[in-house]
Short mmCIF file of C-alpha atoms in Angstrom, two decimals:
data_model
loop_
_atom_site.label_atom_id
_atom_site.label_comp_id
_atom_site.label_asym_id
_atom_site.label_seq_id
_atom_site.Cartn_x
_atom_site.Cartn_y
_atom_site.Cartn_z
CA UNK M 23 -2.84 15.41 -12.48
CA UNK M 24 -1.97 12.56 -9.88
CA UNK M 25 -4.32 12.02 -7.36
CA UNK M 26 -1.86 11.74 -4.39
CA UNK M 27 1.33 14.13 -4.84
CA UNK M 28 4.08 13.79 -2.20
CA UNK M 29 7.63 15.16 -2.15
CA UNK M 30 9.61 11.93 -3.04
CA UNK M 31 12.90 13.56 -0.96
CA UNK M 32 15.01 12.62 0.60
CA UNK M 33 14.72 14.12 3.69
CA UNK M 34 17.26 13.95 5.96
CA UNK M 35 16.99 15.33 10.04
CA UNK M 36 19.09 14.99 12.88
CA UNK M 37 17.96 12.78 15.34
CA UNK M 38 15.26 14.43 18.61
CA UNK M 39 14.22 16.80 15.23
CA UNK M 40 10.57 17.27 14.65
CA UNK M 41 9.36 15.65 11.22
CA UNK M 42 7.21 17.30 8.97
CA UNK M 43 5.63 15.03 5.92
CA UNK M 44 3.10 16.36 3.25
CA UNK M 45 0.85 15.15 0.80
CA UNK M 46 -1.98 17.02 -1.36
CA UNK M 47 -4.50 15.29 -3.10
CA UNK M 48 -7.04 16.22 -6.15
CA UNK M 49 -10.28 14.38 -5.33
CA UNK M 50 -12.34 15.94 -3.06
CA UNK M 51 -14.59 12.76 -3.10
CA UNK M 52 -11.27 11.34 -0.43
CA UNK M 53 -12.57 10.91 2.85
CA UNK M 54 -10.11 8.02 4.34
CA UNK M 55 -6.66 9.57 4.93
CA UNK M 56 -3.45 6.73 5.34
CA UNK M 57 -0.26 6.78 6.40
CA UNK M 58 1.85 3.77 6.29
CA UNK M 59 5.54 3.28 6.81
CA UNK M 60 7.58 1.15 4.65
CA UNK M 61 11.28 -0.16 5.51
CA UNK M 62 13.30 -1.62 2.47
CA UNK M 63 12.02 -4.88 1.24
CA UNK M 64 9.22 -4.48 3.11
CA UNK M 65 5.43 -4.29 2.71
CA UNK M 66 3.88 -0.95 3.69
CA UNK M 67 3.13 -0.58 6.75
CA UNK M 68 0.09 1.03 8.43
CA UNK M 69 0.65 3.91 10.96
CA UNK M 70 -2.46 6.50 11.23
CA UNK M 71 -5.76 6.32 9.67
CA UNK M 72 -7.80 8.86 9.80
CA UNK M 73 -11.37 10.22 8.73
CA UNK M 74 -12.39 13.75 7.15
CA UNK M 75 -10.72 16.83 8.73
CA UNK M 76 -8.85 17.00 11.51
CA UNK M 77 -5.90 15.51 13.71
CA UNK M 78 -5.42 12.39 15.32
CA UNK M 79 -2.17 11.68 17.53
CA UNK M 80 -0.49 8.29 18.73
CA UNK M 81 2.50 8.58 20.54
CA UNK M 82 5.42 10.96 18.78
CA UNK M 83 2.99 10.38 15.80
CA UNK M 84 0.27 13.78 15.06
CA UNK M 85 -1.80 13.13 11.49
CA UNK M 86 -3.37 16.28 10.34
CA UNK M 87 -6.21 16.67 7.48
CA UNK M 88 -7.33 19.90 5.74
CA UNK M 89 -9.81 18.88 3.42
CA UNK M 90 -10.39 22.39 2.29
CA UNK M 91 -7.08 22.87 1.29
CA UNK M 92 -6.56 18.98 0.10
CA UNK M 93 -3.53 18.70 2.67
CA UNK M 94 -2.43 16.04 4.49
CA UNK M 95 0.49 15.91 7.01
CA UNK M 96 2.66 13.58 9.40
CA UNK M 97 4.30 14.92 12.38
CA UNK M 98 7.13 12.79 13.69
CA UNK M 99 8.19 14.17 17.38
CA UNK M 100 11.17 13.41 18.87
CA UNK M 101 12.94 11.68 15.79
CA UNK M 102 15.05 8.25 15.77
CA UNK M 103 16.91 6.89 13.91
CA UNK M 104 14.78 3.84 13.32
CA UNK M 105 12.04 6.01 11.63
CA UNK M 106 14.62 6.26 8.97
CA UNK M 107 11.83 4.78 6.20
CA UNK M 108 9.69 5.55 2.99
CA UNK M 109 6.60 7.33 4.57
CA UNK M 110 3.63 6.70 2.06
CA UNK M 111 0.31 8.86 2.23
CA UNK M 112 -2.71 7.04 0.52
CA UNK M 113 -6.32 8.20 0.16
CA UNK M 114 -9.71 6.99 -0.63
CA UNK M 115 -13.60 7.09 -0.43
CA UNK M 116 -15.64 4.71 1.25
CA UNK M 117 -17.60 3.81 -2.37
CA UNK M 118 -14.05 3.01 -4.18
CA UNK M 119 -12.62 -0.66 -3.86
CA UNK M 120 -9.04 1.16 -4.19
CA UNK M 121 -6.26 2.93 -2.02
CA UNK M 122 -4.43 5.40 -3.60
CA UNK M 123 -1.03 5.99 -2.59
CA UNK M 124 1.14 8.94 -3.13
CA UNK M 125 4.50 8.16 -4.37
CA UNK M 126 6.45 8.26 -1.10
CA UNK M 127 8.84 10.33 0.71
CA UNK M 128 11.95 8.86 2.29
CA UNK M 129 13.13 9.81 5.60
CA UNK M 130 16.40 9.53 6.97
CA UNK M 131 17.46 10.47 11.04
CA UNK M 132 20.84 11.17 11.74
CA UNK M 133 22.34 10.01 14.70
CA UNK U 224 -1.16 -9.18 15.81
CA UNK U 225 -2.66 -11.16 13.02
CA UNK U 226 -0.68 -10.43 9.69
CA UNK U 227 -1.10 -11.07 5.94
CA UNK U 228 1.61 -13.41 4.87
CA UNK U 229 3.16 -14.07 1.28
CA UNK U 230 4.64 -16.80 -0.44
CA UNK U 231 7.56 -16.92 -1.55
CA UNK U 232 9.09 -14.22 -0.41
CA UNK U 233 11.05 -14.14 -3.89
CA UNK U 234 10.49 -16.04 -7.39
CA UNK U 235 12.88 -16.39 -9.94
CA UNK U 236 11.42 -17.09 -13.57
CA UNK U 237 11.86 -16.75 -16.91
CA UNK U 238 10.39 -14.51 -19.51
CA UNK U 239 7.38 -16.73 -20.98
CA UNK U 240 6.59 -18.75 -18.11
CA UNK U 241 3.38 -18.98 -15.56
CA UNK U 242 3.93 -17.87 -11.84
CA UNK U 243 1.09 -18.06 -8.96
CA UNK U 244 1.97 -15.77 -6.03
CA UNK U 245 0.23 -16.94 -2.87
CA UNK U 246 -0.92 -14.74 0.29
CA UNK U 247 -3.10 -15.92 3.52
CA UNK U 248 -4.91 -12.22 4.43
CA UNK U 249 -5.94 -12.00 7.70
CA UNK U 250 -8.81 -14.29 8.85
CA UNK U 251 -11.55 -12.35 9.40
CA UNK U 252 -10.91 -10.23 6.75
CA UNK U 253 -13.03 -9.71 3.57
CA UNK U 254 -12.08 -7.60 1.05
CA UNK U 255 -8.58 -8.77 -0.78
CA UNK U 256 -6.16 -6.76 -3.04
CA UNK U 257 -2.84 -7.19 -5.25
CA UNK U 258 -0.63 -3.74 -5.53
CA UNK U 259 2.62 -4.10 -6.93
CA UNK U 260 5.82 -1.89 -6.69
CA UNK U 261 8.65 -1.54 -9.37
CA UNK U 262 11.91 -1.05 -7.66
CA UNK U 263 12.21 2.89 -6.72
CA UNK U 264 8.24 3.67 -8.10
CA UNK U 265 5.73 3.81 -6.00
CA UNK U 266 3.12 1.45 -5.09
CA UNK U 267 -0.16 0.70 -7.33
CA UNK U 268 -3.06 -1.05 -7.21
CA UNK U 269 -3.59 -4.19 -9.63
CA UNK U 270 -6.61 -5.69 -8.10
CA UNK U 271 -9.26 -5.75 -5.83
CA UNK U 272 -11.77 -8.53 -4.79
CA UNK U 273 -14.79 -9.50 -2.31
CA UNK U 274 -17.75 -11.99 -2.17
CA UNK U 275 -15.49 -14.41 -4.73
CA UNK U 276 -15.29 -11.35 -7.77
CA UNK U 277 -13.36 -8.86 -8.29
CA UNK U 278 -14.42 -5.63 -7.69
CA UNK U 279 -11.91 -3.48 -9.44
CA UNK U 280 -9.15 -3.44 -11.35
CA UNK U 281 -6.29 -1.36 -13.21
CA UNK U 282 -5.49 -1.07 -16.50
CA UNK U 283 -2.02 -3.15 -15.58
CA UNK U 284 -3.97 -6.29 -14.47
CA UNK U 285 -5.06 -7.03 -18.38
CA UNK U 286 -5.69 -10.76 -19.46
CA UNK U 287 -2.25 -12.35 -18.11
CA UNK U 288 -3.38 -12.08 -14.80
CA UNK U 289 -6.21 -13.57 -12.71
CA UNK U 290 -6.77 -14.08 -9.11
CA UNK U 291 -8.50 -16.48 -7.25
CA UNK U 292 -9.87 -17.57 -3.90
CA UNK U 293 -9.55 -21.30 -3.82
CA UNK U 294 -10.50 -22.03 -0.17
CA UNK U 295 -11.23 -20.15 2.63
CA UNK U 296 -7.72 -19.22 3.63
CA UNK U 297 -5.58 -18.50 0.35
CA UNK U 298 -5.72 -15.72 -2.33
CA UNK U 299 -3.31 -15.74 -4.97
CA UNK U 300 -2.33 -13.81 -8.19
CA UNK U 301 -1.54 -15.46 -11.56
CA UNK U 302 1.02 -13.95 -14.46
CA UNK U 303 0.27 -16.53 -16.95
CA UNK U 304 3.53 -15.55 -19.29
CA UNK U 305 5.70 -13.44 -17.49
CA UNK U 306 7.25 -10.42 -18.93
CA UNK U 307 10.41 -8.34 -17.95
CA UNK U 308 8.22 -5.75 -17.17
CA UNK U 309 6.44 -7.67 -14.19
CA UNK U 310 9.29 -7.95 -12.64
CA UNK U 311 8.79 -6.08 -9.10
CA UNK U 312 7.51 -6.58 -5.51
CA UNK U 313 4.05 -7.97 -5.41
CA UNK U 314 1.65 -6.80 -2.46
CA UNK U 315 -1.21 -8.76 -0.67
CA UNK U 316 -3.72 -6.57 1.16
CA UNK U 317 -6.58 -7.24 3.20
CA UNK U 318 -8.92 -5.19 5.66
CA UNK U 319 -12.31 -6.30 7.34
CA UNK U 320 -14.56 -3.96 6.68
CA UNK U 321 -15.32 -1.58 3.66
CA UNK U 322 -14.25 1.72 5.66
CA UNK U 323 -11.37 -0.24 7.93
CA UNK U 324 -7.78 0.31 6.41
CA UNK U 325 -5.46 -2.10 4.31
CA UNK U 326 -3.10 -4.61 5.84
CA UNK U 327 -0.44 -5.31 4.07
CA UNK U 328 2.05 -8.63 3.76
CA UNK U 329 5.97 -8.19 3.10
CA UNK U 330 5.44 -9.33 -0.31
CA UNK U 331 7.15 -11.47 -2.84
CA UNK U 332 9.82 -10.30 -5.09
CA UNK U 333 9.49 -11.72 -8.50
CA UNK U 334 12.48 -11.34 -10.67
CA UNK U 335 11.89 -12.06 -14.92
CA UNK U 336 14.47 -12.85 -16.68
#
């Protein structure tokens, strides 16, 4: 069993559409929750981090953790078309040297 | 913002031969990784390192590869003969603190042939 599953997609949305990205996870040793945004040739980049349960929001951007379910999502309001991307969830715990990354979903906005 | 940057940005070489990838991580930064990403797969780790050792590593970073901290400012990643297989885009990371997330450089593409 992989340790970060995501929907590889594509997922395609007409721009102003409300985004909804997933990602389980096995461990329940995960603590650290990622999301990072990666562009074509590009290195990942980060967009939310966030700790245990809960949701954290910056700007059209809401990151949402269920750790009793093992569920992580991305909310993307407002959507345009320069968030077309691979969105990448990644996990890990604070006693582990590693990120784990799911295998990405990619995201395209239609104009 | 301070960013991790990686040299070159692509490598051509042949099937047999050494390559050193080079990254500066950010300069505060302490903890250093490798991940690399076949074309379409997704991204895994290779390597990790702090305090001048490594701290982890996969079962893809086997005896062809080392890494190395030769000042205070570079980290790089050996292939010391290339295969067809390594061919992909090579990731530097770095983050500050052990709960602080990874920052990560553009990468360099390194094509075997």
């Amino acid at each position: 069993q992989k340790e970060v599953e995501q929907d590889p997609g594509p997922l395609s949305v007409p721009e102003g559409a409300i985004v909804s990205l997933n990602c389980t996870y096995s461990n329940s040793a995960f603590q650290y929750f990622m999301w990072y945004r990666q562009y074509s040739r590009k290195g990942p980049e980060l967009l939310m981090y966030t700790y245990s349960s809960g949701n954290k929001e910056d700007g059209r951007f809401t990151a949402q953790v269920d750790k009793s379910s093992k569920y992580i999502s991305l909310f993307i309001r407002d959507s345009q078309p320069s968030d077309s991307a691979t969105y990448l969830c990644a996990a890990w715990y604070s006693s582990a040297s590693k990120i784990i990354f799911g295998s990405g979903t990619r995201l395209s906005i239609r104009p | 913002e301070p960013e991790v940057t990686q040299t070159p940005s692509h490598q051509v070489t042949q099937m047999g031969q050494e390559v050193i990838l080079r990254c500066v991580p950010i300069s505060n930064h302490l903890y250093f990784y490798w991940y690399r990403q076949i074309l379409g797969q997704k991204v895994e780790f290779l390597v990790s390192f702090y305090n001048n050792e490594i701290s982890e590593k996969s079962e893809i970073f086997d005896d062809q590869f080392s890494v190395e901290r030769p000042d205070g400012s570079n980290f790089t990643l050996k292939i010391r003969s290339t295969k067809l297989e390594d061919s992909a885009m090579y990731f530097c990371a770095s983050r500050d603190r052990g709960d602080s997330p990874l920052h990560f450089g553009n990468g360099t593409r390194l094509t075997v042939t």
